[in-house]
Coordinates of C-alpha atoms and ligand atoms in Angstrom, one line a residue:
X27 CA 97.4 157.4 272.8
X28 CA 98.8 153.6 272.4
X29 CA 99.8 152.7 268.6
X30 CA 97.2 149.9 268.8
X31 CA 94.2 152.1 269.5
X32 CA 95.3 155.4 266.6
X33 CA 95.5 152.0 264.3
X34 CA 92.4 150.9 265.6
X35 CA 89.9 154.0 264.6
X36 CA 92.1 153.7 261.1
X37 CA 91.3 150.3 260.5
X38 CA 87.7 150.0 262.2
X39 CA 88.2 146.4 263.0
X40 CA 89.0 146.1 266.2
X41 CA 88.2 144.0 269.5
X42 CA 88.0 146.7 272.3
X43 CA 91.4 149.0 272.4
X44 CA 93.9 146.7 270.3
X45 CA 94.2 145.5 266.8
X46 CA 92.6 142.0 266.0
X47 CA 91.7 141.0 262.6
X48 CA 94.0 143.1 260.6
X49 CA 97.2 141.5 261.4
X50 CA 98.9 139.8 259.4
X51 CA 101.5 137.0 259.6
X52 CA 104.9 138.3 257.8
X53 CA 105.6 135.8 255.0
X54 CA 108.5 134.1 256.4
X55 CA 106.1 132.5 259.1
X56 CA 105.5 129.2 258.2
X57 CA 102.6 127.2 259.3
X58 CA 101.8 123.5 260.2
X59 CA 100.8 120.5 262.4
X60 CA 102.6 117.6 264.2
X61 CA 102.5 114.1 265.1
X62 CA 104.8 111.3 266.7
X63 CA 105.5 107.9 265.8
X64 CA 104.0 105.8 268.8
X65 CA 101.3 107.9 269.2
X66 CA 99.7 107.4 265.1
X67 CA 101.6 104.7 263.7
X68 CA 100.1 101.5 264.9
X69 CA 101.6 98.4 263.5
X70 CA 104.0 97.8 266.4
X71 CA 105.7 94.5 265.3
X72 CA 104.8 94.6 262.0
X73 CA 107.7 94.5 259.2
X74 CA 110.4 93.8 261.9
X75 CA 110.1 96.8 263.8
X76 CA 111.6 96.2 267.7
X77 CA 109.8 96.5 270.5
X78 CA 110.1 100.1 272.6
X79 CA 109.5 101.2 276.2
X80 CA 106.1 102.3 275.5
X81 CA 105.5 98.4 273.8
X82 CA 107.2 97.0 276.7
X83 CA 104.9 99.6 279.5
X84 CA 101.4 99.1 277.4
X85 CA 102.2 95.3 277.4
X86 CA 103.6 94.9 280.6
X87 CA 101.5 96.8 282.9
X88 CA 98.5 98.0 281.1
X89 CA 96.3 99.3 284.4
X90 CA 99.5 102.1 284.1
X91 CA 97.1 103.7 280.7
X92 CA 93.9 105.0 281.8
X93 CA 91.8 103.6 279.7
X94 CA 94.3 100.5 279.7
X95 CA 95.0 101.2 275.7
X96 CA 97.8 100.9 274.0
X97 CA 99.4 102.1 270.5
X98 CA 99.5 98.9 268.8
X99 CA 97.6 99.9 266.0
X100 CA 96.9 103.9 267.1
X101 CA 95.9 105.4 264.1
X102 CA 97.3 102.9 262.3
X103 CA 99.2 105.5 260.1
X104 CA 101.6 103.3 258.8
X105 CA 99.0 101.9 256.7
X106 CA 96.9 105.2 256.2
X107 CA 99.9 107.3 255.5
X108 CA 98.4 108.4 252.3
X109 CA 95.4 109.8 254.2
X110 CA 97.5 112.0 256.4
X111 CA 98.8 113.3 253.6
X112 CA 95.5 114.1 251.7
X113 CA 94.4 115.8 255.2
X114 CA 97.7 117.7 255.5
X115 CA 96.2 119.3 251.6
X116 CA 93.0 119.7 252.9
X117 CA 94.3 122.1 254.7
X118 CA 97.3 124.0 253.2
X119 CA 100.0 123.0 255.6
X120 CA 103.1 123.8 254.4
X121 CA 105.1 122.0 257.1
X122 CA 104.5 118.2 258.8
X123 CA 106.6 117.6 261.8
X124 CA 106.5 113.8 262.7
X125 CA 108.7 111.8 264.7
X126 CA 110.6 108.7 263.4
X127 CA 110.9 106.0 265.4
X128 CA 114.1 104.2 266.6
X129 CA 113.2 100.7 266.7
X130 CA 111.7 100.8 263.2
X131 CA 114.7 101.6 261.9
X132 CA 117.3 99.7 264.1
X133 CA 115.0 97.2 266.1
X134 CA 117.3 96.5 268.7
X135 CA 118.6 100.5 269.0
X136 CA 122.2 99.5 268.7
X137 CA 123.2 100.1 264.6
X138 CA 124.5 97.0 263.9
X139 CA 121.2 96.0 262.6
X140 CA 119.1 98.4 259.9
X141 CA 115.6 97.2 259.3
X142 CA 114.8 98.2 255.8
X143 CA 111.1 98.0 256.0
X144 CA 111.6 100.9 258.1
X145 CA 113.6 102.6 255.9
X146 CA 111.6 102.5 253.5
X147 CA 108.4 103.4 255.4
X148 CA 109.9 107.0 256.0
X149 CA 111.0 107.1 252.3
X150 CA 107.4 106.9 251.1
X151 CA 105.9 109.1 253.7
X152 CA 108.7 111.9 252.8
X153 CA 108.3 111.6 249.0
X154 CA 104.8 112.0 249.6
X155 CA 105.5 115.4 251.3
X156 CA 107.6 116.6 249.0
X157 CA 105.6 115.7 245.9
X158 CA 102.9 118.2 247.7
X159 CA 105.4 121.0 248.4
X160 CA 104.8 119.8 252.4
X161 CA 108.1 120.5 254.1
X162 CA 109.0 117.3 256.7
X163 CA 110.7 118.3 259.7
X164 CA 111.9 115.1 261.5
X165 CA 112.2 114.9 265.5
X166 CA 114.4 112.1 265.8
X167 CA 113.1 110.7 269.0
X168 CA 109.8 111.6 270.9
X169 CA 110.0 109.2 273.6
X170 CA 110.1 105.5 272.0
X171 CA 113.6 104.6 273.2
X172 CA 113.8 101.0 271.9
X173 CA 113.1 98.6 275.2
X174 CA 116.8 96.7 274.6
X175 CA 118.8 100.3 275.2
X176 CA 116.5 100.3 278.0
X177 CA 118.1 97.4 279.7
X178 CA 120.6 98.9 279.2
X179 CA 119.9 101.5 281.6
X180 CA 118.3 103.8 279.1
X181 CA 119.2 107.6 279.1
X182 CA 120.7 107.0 282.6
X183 CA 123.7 105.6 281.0
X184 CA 126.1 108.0 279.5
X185 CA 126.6 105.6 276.4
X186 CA 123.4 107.0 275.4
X187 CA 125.3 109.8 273.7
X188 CA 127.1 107.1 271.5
X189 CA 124.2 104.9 270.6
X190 CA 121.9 108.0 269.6
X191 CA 124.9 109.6 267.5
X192 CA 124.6 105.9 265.6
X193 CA 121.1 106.1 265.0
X194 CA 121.2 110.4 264.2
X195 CA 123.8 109.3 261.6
X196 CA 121.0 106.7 259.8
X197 CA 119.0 109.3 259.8
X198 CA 120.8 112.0 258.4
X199 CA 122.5 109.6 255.6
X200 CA 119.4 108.4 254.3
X201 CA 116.8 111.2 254.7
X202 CA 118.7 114.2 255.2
X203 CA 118.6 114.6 251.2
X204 CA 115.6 115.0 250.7
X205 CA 114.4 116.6 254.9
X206 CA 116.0 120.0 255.6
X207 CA 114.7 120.5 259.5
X208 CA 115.4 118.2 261.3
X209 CA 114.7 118.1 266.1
X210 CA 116.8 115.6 268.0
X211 CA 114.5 115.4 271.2
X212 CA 111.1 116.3 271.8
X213 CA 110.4 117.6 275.6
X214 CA 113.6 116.3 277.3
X215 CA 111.6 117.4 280.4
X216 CA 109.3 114.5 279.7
X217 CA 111.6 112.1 278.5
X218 CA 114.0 112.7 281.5
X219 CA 110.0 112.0 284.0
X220 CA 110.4 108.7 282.4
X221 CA 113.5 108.4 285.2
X222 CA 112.4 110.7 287.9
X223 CA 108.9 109.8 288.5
X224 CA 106.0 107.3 287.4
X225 CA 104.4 110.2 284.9
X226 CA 106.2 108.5 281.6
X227 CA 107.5 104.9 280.5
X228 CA 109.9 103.6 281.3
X229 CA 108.6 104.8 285.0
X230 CA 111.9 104.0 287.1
X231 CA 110.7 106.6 289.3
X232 CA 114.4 107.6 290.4
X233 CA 112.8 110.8 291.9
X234 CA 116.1 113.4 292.4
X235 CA 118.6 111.4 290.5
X236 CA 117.4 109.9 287.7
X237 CA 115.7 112.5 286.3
X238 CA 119.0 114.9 287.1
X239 CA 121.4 111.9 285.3
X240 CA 118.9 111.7 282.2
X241 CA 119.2 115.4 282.0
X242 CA 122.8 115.1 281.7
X243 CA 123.6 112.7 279.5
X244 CA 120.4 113.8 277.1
X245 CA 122.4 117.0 276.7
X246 CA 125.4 115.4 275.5
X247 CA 123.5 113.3 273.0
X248 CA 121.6 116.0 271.8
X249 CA 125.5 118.0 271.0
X250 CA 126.9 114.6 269.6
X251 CA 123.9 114.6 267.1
X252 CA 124.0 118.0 266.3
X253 CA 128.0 118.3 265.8
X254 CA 127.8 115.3 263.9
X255 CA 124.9 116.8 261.6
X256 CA 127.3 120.6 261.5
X257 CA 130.5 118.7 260.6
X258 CA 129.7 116.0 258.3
X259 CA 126.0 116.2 257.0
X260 CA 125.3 120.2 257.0
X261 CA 128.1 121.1 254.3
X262 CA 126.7 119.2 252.2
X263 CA 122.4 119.1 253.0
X264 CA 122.5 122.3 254.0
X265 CA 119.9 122.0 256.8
X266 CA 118.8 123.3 260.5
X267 CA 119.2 121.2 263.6
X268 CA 117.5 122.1 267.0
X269 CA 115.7 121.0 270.5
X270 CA 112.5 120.8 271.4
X271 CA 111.5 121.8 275.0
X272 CA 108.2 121.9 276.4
X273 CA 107.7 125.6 277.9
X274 CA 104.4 126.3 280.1
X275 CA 103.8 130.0 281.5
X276 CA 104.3 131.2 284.3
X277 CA 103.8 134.1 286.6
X278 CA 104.5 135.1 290.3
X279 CA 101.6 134.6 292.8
X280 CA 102.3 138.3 294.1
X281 CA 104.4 141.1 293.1
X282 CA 106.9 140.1 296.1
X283 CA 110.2 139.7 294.9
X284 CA 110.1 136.0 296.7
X285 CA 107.6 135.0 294.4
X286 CA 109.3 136.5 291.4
X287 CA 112.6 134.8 292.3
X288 CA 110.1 131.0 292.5
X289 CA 109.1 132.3 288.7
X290 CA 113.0 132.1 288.0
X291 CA 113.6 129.4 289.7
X292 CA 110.8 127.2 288.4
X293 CA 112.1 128.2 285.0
X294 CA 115.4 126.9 285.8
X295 CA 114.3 123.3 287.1
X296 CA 111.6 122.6 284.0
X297 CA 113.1 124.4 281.0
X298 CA 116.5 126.2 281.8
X299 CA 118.0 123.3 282.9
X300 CA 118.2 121.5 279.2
X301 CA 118.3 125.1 277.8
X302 CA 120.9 127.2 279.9
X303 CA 123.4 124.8 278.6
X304 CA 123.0 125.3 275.0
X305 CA 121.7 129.1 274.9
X306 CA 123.0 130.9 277.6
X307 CA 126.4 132.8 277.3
X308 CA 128.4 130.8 279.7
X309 CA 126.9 127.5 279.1
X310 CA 126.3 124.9 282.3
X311 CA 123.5 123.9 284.3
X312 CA 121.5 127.4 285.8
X313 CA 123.0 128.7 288.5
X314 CA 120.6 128.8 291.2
X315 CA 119.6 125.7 290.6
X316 CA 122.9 123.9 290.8
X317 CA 122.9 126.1 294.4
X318 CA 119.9 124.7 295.4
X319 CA 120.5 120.8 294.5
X320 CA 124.0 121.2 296.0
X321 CA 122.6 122.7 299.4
X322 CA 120.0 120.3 299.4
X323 CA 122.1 117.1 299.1
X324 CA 124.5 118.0 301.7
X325 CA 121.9 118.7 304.2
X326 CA 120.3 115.4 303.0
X327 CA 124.3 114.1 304.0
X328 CA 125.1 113.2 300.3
X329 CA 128.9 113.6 300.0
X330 CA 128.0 115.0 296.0
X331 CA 125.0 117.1 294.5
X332 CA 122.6 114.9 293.1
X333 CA 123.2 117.0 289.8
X334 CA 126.0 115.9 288.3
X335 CA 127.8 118.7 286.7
X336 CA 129.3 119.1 283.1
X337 CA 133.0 119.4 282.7
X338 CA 134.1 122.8 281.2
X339 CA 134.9 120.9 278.4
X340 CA 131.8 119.3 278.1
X341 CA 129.9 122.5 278.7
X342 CA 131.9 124.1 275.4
X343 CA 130.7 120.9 273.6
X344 CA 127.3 121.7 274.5
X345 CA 126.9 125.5 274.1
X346 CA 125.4 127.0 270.8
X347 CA 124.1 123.1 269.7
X348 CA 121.1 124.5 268.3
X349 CA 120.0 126.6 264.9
X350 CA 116.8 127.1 266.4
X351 CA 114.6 127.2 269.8
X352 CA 111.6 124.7 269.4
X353 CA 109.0 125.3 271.7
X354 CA 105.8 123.3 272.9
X355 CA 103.5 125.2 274.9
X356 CA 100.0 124.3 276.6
X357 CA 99.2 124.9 280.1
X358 CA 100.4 127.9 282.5
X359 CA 99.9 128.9 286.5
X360 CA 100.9 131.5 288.8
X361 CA 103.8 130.2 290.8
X362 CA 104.9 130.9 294.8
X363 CA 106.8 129.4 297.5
X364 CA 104.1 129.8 299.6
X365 CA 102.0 127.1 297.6
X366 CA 104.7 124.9 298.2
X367 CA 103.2 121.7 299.9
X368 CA 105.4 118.8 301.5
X369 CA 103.8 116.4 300.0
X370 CA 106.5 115.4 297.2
X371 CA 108.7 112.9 297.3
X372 CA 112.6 113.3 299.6
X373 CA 114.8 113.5 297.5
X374 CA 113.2 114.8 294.4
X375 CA 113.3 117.7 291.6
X376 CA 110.3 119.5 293.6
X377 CA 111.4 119.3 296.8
X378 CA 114.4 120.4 295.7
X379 CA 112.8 123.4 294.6
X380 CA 109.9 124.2 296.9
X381 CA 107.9 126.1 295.5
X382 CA 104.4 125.3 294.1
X383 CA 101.8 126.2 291.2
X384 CA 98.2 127.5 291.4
X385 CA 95.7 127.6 288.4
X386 CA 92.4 129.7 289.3
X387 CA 88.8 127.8 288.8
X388 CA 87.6 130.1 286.4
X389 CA 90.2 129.3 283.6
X390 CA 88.6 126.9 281.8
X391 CA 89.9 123.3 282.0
X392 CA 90.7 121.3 278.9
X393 CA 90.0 117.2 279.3
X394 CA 93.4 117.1 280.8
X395 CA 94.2 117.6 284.6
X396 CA 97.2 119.3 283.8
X397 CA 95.8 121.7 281.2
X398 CA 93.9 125.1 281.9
X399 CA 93.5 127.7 280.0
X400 CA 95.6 130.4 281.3
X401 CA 94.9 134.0 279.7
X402 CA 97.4 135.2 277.2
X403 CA 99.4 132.2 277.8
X404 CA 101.1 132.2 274.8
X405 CA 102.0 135.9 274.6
X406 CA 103.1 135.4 278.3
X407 CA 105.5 132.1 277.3
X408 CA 107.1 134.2 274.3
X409 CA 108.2 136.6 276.7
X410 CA 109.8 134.5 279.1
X411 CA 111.8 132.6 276.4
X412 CA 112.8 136.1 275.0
X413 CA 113.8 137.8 277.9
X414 CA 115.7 134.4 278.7
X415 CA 117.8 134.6 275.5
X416 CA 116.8 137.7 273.6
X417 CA 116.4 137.4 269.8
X418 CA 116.5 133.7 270.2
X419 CA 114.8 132.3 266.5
X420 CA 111.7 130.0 267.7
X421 CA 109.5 127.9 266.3
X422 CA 106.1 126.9 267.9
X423 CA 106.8 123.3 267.6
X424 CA 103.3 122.1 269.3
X425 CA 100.5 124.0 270.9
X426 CA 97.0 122.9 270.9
X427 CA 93.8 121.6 272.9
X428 CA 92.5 118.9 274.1
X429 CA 88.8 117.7 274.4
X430 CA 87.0 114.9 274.3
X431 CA 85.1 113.3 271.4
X432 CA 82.6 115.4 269.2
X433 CA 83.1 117.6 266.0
X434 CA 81.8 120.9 267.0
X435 CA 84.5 121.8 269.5
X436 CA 84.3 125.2 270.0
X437 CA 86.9 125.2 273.0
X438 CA 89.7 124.4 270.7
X439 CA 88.8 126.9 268.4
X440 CA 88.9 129.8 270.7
X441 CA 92.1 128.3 272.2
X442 CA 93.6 128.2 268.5
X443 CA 92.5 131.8 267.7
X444 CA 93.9 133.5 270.9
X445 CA 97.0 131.3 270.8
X446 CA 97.5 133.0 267.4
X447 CA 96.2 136.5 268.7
X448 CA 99.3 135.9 270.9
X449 CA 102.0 134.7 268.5
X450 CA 101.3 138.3 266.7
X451 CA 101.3 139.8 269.6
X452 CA 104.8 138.7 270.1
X453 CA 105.2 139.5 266.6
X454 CA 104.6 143.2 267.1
X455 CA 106.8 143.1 269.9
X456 CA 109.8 142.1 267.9
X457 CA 110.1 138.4 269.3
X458 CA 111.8 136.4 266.7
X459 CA 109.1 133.7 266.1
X460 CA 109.4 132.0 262.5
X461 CA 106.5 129.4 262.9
X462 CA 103.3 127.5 264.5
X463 CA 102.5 123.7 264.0
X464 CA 99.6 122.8 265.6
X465 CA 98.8 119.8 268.0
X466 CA 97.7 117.4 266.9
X467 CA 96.7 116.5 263.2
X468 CA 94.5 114.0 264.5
X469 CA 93.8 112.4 267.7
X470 CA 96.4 110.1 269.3
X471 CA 97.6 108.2 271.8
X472 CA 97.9 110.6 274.4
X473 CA 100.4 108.7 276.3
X474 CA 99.4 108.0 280.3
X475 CA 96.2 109.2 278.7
X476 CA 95.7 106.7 276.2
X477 CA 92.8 108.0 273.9
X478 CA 90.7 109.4 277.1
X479 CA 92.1 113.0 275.4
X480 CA 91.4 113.6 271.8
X481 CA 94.5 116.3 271.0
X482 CA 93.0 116.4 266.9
X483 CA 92.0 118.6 264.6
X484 CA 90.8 115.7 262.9
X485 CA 88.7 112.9 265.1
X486 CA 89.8 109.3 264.9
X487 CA 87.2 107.1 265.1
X488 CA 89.4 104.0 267.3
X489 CA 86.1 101.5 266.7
X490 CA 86.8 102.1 263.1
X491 CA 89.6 99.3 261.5
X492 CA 89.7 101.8 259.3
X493 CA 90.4 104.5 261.7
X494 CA 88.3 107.0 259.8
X495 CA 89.4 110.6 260.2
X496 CA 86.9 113.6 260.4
X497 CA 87.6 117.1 260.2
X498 CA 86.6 119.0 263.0
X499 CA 85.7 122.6 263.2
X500 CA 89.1 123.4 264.8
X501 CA 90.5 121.9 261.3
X502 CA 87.9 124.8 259.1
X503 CA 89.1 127.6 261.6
X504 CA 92.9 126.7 261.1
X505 CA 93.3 126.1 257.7
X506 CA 91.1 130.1 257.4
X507 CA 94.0 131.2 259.4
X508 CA 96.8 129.7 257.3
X509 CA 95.0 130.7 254.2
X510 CA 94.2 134.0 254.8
X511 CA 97.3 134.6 257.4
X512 CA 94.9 136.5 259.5
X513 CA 92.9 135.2 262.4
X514 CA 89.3 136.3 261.8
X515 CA 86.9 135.9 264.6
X516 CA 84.3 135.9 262.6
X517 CA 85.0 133.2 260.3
X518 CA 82.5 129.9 260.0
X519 CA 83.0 127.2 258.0
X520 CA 79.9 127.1 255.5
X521 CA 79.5 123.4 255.9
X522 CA 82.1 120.5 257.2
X523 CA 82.5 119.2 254.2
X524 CA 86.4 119.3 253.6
X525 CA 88.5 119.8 250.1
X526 CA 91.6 120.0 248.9
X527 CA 92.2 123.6 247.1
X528 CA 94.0 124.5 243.9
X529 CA 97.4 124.2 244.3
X530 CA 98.0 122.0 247.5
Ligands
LIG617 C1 104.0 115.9 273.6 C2 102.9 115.2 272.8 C3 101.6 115.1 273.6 C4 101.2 116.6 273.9 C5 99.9 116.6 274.7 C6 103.5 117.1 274.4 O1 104.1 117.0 275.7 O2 105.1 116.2 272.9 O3 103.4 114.0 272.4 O4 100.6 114.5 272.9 O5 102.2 117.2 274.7 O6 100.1 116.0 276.0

């Protein structure tokens, strides 16, 4: 008989054969939710802050937003700051991960010029934290490169690794006294689309080589910022340092060993490729892949792969650049090369690959295209990423649903709780997971998006000037699980009427 179901008749609260509402997360775990600059702050000129690719997209070529929006005033957090605060109490988070953002702080990217109004912005919102016990953890850029490096050619030019050291080194000086976690890039995967494709500002579209260069030289300014941080900052702060990749799951069509190779092999072009380099034992871009781009431009008659390789020196630089694996996880799909369609762009990263993704009708769909619900999709990612680099420490740095408006949103409850049915499943398994921040506080700007897909456990009312923030279910249900460190099915809120409790 399986462990699960002797402890099941013990316990007498169970959900068919396995264990559900006793488990308990171990206290080390640490619970929270995240944000990003562009997406909440608003004020997008104000104070001296430079203008950023996302300024320069929204501005430029609005019809490229859905709704044609923009995040000039968002959720205007740099004025409500204090209220994202009091909704972080409400509901006992002990971590917020936000994202600063470059040209607040140098408005022109380059550090010859420090705006001080930014500064002190980020100050203010840390203290706050701190004077509620909230730990900050700082992802130093999630997407808003500031427009000037981008005429500069942007992360396709390799003194990216320089200027991003610059502005790592601001950011360590002046808040790494106080901010103890600390991620250089959020989803390199979808910073590097901004080069490869239309899907992301600054949409050079560069399909095959862009995205390939971007993935390059991101690498090396992610090791810059993180040697920088080990050999001058860390001796003295004493913090951790790590990446951010987004990681959806995946599982072969069939049982054919075909299909299970396009499983590897898709891992290798949308995640492996920013993480072989830095976790793997050898270091360097994933094999196969660097096979496959290499065969690929030759028979295209390219005299050199369209993935530019790392130097063995550079690939020492790289290797190890991380205290911890940070993980954002939403969708997932089976995966073949038989669904591979011709219909992608010559050269490009998916052609290169061919191989294509098939999500069933009967998983439920989120308000994004992208986004269904895949079953045990976060138990399923886990796995991957372990088997990948076993023991690896991760944190779940965003995970979450997204709906439109309303308050009662039942989908993103049952997404939350069997997301976190999953984390301890890992748990039992032995997978080194140390945390879970939700996505989003509140809703957003949702990028290409715009606000067409509400992401928030708290609603934003955009008609609002004062952008009014209401809990929603999702934000009872959550704050239950982080109270009580157990996910109880059960569990309704008795009314949705939110408070801070004793203590936070
Ligand atoms: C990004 C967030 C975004 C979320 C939902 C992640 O890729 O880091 O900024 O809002 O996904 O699309």
């Amino acid at each position: 008989m399986k462990l699960a179901v002797l402890l099941c008749s013990a316990l007498a609260v169970c959900h068919g054969a396995e264990v559900k509402q006793s488990r308990k997360f171990p206290n080390y775990f640490v619970f929270g939710v995240g944000t990003a600059a562009y997406q909440i702050e608003g004020a997008w000129n104000e104070d001296g802050k430079g203008e950023n690719i996302w300024d320069y997209l929204t501005h430029t070529n609005p019809s490229a937003i859905v709704d044609q929006s923009n995040g000039d005033i968002a959720c205007d957090s740099y004025h409500n700051y204090k209220r994202d605060i009091e909704m972080l109490r409400e509901l006992g988070v002990s971590v917020y991960r936000f994202s600063v953002s470059w040209s607040r702080i140098l408005p022109e990217g380059l550090s010859y010029y420090i705006n001080e109004a930014g500064i002190t912005y980020y100050n203010n919102l840390i203290d706050e934290l701190l004077k509620y016990n909230i730990q900050p953890m700082i992802t130093i850029y999630h997407w808003d490169l500031p427009q000037r490096l981008q005429e500069l050619g942007g992360f396709m030019n390799p003194l990216i690794a320089d200027w991003f050291e610059d502005y790592a080194r601001i950011v360590f000086k002046t808040f790494g006294d106080r901010v103890k976690f600390f991620a250089t890039f959020n989803e390199p995967s979808e910073i590097c689309s901004g080069y490869g494709s239309l899907g992301k500002a600054p949409m050079l579209n560069e399909t095959g080589f862009g995205d390939y260069l971007c993935a390059r030289n991101l690498l090396l300014a992610h090791a810059k910022a993180y040697h920088l941080y080990n050999d001058e900052f860390r001796p003295t702060q004493g913090g951790v340092i790590g990446f951010i990749l987004a990681v959806s799951s995946t599982e072969p069509l069939t049982d054919s060993e075909e299909d299970k190779f396009a499983v590897e092999l898709y891992s290798q072009a949308t995640w492996g490729i920013y993480t072989d380099p830095i976790y793997s034992k050898e270091g360097g871009f994933p094999k196969e892949l660097v096979e496959r781009v290499a065969a690929k431009s030759a028979a295209q008659g390219y005299s050199r792969s369209r993935l530019p390789d790392f130097s063995e020196e550079e690939k020492a630089f790289i290797l190890g650049t991380s205290d911890f694996f940070g993980v954002n996880h939403y969708s997932g799909s089976y995966v073949s090369q038989t669904l591979y369609t011709s219909q992608h762009a010559i050269p490009s990263a998916l052609d290169d690959i061919e191989m294509g993704t098939y999500a069933p009708d009967e998983w439920l769909q989120s308000a994004s295209s992208w986004f269904q619900l895949m079953p045990n999709s976060v138990h399923i990612f886990l796995k991957l990423i372990n088997a990948r680099y076993p023991g690896v420490r991760i944190y779940i740095t965003e995970n979450g649903w997204s709906s439109r408006e309303g308050i009662v949103d039942e989908d993103r409850v049952n997404y939350y709780r069997s997301a976190l049915e999953g984390v301890l499943d890992a748990l039992d398994e032995g997978i080194n997971v140390h945390g879970y921040l939700a996505w989003s506080l509140m809703d957003n700007f949702e990028w290409m998006a715009g606000y067409s897909e509400r992401f928030g456990l708290y609603e934003v009312d955009f008609n609002d000037p004062n952008r009014t923030r209401t809990p929603r279910k999702s934000a009872f249900i959550y704050k239950n699980i982080m109270k009580t460190r157990m996910v109880d099915h059960d569990y309704e809120p008795e009314s949705y009427v939110m408070t801070i409790d004793e203590g936070h």
